[in-house]
Coordinates of C-alpha atoms and ligand atoms in Angstrom, one line a residue:
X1 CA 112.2 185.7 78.3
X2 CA 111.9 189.6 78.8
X3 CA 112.2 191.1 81.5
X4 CA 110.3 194.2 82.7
X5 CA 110.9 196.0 85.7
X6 CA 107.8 197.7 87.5
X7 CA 108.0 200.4 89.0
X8 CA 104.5 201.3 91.0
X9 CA 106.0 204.2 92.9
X10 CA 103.3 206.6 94.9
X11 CA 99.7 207.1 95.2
X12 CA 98.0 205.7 92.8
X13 CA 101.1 204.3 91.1
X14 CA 100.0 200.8 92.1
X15 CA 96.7 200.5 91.1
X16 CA 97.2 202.1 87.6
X17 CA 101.0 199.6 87.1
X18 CA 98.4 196.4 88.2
X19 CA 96.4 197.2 85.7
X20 CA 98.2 197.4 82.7
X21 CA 100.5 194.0 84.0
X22 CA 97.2 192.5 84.1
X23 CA 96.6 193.8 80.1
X24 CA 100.2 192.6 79.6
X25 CA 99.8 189.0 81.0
X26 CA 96.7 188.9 78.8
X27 CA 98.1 189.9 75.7
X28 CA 101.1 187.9 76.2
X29 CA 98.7 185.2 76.5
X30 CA 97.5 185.9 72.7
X31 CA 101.1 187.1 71.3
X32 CA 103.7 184.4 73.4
X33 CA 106.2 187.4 73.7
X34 CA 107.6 185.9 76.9
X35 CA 107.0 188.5 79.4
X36 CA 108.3 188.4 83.0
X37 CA 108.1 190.8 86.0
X38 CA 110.0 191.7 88.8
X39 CA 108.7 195.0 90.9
X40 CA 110.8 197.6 92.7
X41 CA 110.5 200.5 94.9
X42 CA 111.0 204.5 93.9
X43 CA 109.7 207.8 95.4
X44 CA 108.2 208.1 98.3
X45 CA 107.6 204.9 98.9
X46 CA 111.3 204.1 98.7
X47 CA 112.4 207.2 101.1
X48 CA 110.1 205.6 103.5
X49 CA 111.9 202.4 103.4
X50 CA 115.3 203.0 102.5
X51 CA 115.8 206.8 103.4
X52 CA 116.2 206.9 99.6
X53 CA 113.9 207.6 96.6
X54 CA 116.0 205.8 94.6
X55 CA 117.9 202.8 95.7
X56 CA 120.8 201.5 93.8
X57 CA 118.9 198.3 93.6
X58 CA 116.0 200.0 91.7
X59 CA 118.6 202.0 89.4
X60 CA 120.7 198.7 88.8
X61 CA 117.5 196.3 88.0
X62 CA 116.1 199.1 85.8
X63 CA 119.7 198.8 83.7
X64 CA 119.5 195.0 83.3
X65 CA 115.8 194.8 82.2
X66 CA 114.3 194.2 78.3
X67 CA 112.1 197.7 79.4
X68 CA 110.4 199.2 82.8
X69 CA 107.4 200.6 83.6
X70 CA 106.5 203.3 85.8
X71 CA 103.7 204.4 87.8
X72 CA 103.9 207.9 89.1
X73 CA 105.7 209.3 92.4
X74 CA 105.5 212.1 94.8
X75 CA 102.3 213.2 97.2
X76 CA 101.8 216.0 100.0
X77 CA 103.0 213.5 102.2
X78 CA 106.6 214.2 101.4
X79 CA 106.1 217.7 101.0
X80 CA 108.8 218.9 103.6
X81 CA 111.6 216.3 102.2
X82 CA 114.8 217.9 101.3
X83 CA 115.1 218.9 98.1
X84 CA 117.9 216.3 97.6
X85 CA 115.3 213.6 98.9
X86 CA 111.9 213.9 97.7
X87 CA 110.2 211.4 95.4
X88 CA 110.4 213.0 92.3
X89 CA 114.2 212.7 92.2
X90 CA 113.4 209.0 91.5
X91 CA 112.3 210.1 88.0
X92 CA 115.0 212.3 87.9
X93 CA 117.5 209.7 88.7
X94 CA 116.1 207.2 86.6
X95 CA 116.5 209.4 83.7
X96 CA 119.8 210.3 83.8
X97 CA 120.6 206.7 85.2
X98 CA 119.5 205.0 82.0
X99 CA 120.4 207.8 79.7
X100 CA 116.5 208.4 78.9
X101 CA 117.5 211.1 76.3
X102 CA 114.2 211.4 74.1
X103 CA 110.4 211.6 76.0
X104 CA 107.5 210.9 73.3
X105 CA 104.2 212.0 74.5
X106 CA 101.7 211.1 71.9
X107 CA 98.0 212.9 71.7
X108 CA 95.6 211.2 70.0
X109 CA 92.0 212.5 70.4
X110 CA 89.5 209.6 70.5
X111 CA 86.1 210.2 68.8
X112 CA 84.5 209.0 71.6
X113 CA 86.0 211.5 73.6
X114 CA 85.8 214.7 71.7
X115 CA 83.2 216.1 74.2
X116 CA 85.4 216.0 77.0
X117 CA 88.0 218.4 75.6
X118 CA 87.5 221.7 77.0
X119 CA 88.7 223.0 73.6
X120 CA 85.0 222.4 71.3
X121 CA 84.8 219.4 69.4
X122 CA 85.4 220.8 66.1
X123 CA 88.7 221.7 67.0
X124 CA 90.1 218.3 68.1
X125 CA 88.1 216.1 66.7
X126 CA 90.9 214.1 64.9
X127 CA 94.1 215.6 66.7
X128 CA 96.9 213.4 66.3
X129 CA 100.5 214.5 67.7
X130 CA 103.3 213.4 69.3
X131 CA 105.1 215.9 71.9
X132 CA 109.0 214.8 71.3
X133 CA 110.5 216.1 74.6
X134 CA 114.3 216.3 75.2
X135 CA 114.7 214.4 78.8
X136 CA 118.6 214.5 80.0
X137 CA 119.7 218.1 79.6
X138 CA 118.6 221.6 79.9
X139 CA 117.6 224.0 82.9
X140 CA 116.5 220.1 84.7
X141 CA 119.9 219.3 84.3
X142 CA 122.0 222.3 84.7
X143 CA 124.1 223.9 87.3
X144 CA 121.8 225.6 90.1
X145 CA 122.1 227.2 93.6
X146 CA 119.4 227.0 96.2
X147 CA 120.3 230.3 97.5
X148 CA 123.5 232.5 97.8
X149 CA 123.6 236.3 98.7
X150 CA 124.3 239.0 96.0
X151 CA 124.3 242.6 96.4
X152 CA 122.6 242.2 99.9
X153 CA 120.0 240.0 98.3
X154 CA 119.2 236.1 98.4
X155 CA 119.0 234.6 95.2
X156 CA 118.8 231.2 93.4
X157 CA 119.5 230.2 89.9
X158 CA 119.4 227.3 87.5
X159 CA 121.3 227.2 84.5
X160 CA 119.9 226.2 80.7
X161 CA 122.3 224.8 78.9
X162 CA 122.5 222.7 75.6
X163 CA 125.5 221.1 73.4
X164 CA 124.8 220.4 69.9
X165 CA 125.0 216.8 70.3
X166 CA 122.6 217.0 72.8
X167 CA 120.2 218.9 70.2
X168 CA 121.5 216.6 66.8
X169 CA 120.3 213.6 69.2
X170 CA 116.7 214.3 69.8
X171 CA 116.3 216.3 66.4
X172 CA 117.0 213.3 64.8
X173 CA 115.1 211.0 66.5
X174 CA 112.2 213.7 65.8
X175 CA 112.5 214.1 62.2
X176 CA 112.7 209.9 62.1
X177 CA 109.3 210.1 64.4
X178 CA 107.6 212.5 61.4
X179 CA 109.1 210.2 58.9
X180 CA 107.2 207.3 59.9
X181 CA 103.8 209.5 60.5
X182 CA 102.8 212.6 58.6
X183 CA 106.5 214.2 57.4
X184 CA 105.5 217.6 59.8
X185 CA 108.1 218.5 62.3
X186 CA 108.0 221.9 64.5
X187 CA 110.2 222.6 66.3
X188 CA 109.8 224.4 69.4
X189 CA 112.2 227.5 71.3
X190 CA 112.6 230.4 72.3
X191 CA 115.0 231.5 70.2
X192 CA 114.1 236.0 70.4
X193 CA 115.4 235.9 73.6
X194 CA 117.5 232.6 74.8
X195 CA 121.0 231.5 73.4
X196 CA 120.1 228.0 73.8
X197 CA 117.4 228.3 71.6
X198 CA 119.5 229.8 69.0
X199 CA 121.9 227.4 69.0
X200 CA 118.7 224.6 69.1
X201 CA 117.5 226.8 66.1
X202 CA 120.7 226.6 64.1
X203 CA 121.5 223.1 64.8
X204 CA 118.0 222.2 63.8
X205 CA 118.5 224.0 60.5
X206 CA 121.2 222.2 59.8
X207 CA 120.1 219.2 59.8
X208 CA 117.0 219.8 57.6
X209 CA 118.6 218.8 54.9
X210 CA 119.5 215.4 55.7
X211 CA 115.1 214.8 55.8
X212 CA 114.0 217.0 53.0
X213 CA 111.0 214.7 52.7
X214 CA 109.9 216.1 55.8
X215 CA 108.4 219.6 56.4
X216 CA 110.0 221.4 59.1
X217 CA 109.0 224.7 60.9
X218 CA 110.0 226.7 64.1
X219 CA 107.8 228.2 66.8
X220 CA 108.4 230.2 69.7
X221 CA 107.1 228.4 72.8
X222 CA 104.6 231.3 73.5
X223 CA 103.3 230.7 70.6
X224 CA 103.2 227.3 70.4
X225 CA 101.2 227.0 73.5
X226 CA 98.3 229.8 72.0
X227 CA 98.7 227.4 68.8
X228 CA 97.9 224.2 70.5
X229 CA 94.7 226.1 72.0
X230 CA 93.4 227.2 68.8
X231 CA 94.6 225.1 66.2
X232 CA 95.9 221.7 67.7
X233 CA 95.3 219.8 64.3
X234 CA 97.9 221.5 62.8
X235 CA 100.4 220.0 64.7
X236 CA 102.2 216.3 63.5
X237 CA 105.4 216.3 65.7
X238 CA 106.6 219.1 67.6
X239 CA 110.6 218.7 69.1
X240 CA 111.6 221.1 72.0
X241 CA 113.7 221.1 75.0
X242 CA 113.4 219.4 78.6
X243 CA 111.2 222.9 80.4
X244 CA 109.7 223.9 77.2
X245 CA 108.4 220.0 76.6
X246 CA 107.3 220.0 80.3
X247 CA 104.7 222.6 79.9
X248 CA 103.9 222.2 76.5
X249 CA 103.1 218.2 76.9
X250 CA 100.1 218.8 79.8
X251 CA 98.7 221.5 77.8
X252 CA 98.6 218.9 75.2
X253 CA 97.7 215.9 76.7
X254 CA 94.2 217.8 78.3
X255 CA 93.4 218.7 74.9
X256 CA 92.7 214.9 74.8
X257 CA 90.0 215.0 77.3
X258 CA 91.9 214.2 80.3
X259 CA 95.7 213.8 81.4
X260 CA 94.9 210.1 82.6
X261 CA 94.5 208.5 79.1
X262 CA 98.2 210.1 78.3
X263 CA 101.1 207.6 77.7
X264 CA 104.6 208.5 77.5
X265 CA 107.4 206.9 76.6
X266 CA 110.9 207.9 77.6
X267 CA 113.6 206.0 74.9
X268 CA 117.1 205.5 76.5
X269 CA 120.4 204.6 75.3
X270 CA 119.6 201.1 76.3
X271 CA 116.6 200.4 78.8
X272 CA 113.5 202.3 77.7
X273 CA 111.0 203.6 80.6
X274 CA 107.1 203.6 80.1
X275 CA 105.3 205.9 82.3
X276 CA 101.5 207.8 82.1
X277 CA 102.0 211.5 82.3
X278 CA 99.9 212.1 85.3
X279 CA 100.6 212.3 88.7
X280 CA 100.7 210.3 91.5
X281 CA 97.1 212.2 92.7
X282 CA 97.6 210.9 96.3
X283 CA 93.5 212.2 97.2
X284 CA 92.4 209.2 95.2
X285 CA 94.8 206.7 95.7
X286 CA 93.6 203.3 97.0
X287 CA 90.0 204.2 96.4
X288 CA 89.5 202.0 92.5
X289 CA 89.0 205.1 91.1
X290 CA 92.2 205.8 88.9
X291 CA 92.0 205.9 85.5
X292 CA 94.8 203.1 84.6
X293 CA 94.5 203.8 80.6
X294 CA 97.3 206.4 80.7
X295 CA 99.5 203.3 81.8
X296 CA 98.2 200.7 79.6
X297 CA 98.5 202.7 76.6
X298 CA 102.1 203.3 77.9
X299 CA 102.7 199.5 77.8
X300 CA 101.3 199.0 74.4
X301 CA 104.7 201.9 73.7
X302 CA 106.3 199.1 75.6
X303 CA 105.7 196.5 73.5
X304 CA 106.0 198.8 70.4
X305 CA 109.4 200.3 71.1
X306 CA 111.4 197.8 73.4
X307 CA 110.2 194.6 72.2
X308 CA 109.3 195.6 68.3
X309 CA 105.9 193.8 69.3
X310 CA 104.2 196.2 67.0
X311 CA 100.6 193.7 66.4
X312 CA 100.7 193.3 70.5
X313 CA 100.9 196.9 70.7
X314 CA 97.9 197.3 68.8
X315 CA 95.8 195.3 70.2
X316 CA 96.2 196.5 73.6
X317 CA 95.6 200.2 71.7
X318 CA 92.2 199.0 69.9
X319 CA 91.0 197.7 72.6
X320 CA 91.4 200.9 74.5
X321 CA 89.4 202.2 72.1
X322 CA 86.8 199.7 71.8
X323 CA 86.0 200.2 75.9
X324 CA 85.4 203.9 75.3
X325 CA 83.5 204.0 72.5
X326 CA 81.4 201.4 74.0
X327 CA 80.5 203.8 76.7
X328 CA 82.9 202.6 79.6
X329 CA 84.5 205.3 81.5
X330 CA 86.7 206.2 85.2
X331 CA 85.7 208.8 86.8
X332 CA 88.0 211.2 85.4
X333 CA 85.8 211.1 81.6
X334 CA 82.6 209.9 82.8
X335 CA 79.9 212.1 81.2
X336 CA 75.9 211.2 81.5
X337 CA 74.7 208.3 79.3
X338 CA 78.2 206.6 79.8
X339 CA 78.9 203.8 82.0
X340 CA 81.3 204.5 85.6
X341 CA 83.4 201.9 86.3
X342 CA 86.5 201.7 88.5
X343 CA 90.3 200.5 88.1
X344 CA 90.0 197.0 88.4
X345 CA 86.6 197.1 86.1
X346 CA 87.5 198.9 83.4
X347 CA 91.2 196.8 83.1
X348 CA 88.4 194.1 82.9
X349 CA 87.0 195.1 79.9
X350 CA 90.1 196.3 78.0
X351 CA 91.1 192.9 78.5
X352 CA 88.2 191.6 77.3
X353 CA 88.2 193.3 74.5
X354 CA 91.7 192.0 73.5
Ligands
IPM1 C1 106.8 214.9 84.1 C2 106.8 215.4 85.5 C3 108.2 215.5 86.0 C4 108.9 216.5 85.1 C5 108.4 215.8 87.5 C6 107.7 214.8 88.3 C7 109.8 215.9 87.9 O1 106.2 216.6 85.6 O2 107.2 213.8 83.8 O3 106.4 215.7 83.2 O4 108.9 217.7 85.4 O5 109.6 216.1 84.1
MN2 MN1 105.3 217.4 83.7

């Protein structure tokens, strides 16, 4: 058996981490992988009950499971938490928790759904990238004060800060994620004006060498982000730091049409998390209207990455694409001459499409 902790979380965390189980038990109909399920509290949900948004018991079930998946925490609801206390943390602590070192955000831009960019379909028709985000280190990470007094002033600070290690670790892991796609790595800093980006620089370069077969270049995150506007297709996989990765990954994943068809998948040092890149978007929650494709797409990484279930994977993938390009859509994409369906619906036909 394999065990997979769930994670709903907030807001629409729920609907969207039924859904793709749902997919899952279907596919595991099909595949016999052996799936089985056991659901925990994080984020708000979890401060509620346990005056925590991230119990031990979550942490410690995450650590013995084949792979989790997430839903999405956080809402306005929580809004005057303590900084120490508010949902998010629950991400927070479940990446440091499990060592959750490397954060792949693939953007794939369907046919189907080229219309829905806001960039013109020309432009993305045929974007294909993966956002390799460092997840455990950096300014997220680093020391910080919430306020102290300086020359008569209050001030707060966060501190970025990166080791080699920290920057050979995900480097690899990105030039072994070109390998096995297109051989294009770019890697992202800002290395004109930070010292951690020069030493992310430098240790970057030195490991070009050891994958000559793939083609590696640098950008400065400015850059980068006026690149992925106007020429996204130029991009295979782009590596960069925790902050950096942040920002760069939603201007990415809209590219695509809409932020709820983004999967993510964060790899740890031995439990792998699975989360869609949205929010917990607390307005809609409870209403059937999420879009839970963001989350099944992140199982199919599930299946890919923890359980080397790479036909399941697929399947759940190309029948994604089947729904769309047979005119089904949630809200979020709907467009005239398509077909609006809710949550529960459209799960429905992914899985019929199987
Ligand atoms: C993400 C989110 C998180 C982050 C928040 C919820 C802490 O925006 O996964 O990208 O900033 O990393
Ligand atoms: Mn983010």
């Amino acid at each position: 058996m394999k065990k997979i902790v769930v994670i709903p979380g907030d807001g629409i965390g729920r609907e969207i981490t039924d859904g793709a189980v749902e997919v899952l038990k279907a596919v595991d109909k099909k595949f016999s992988l052996g799936l089985e399920y056991e659901t925990h509290d994080a984020g708000g949900t979890a401060y509620d009950k346990y005056g925590e948004p991230l119990p031990a018991s979550t942490l410690e079930a995450c650590k013995k499971a084949d792979a989790v998946l997430f839903g999405a925490v956080g809402g306005t609801k929580w809004d005057g938490v303590d900084a120490a206390h508010r949902p998010e943390r629950a991400i927070l602590g479940l990446r440091k928790g499990l060592g959750l070192y490397a954060n792949l955000r693939p953007v794939k831009v369907l046919d189907a759904l080229t219309d829905n960019s806001p960039l013109k379909a020309e432009l993305v028709g045929g974007v294909d990238l993966v956002i390799v985000r460092e997840l455990v280190g950096g300014i997220y990470f680093g020391d910080r004060c919430e306020s102290e007094i300086k020359d008569g002033a209050e001030r707060a600070w966060d501190l970025e800060n990166y080791s080699v290690p920290e920057v050979e670790r995900i480097t690899r892991l990105a030039f072994e994620t070109a390998r096995l796609r297109r051989g294009k790595l770019t890697s992202v800093d800002k290395a004109n004006v930070l010292a951690t980006s020069r030493l992310w620089r430098r240790t970057v370069e030195r490991l070009r060498a050891e994958y000559a077969d793939v083609a590696l270049n640098h950008l400065y995150v400015d850059n980068c982000a006026m690149q992925l506007a106007v020429n996204p297709k130029q991009f295979d996989v782009i590596v960069t730091g925790n902050l950096f990765g942040d920002i760069l990954s939603d201007e990415a994943a809209v590219i695509g049409g809409s932020i709820g068809l983004m999967p993510s998948a964060s790899i740890g040092e031995q439990t792998s998390l699975y989360e869609p890149i949205h929010g917990s978007a607390p307005d809609i929650a409870g209403l059937n209207v999420a879009n839970p494709m963001g989350t099944i797409l992140s199982a199919a990484m599930l299946l890919r990455y923890s359980l080397r279930a790479e036909s399941a994977a697929r399947a759940i993938e190309a029948a994604v694409e089947r729904t769309l390009a047979d005119g089904y859509r949630t809200a979020d994409i709907y467009s005239e001459g398509t077909v609006k369906l809710g949550t529960v619906e459209i799960t429905g036909k992914i899985i019929e499409r199987l």
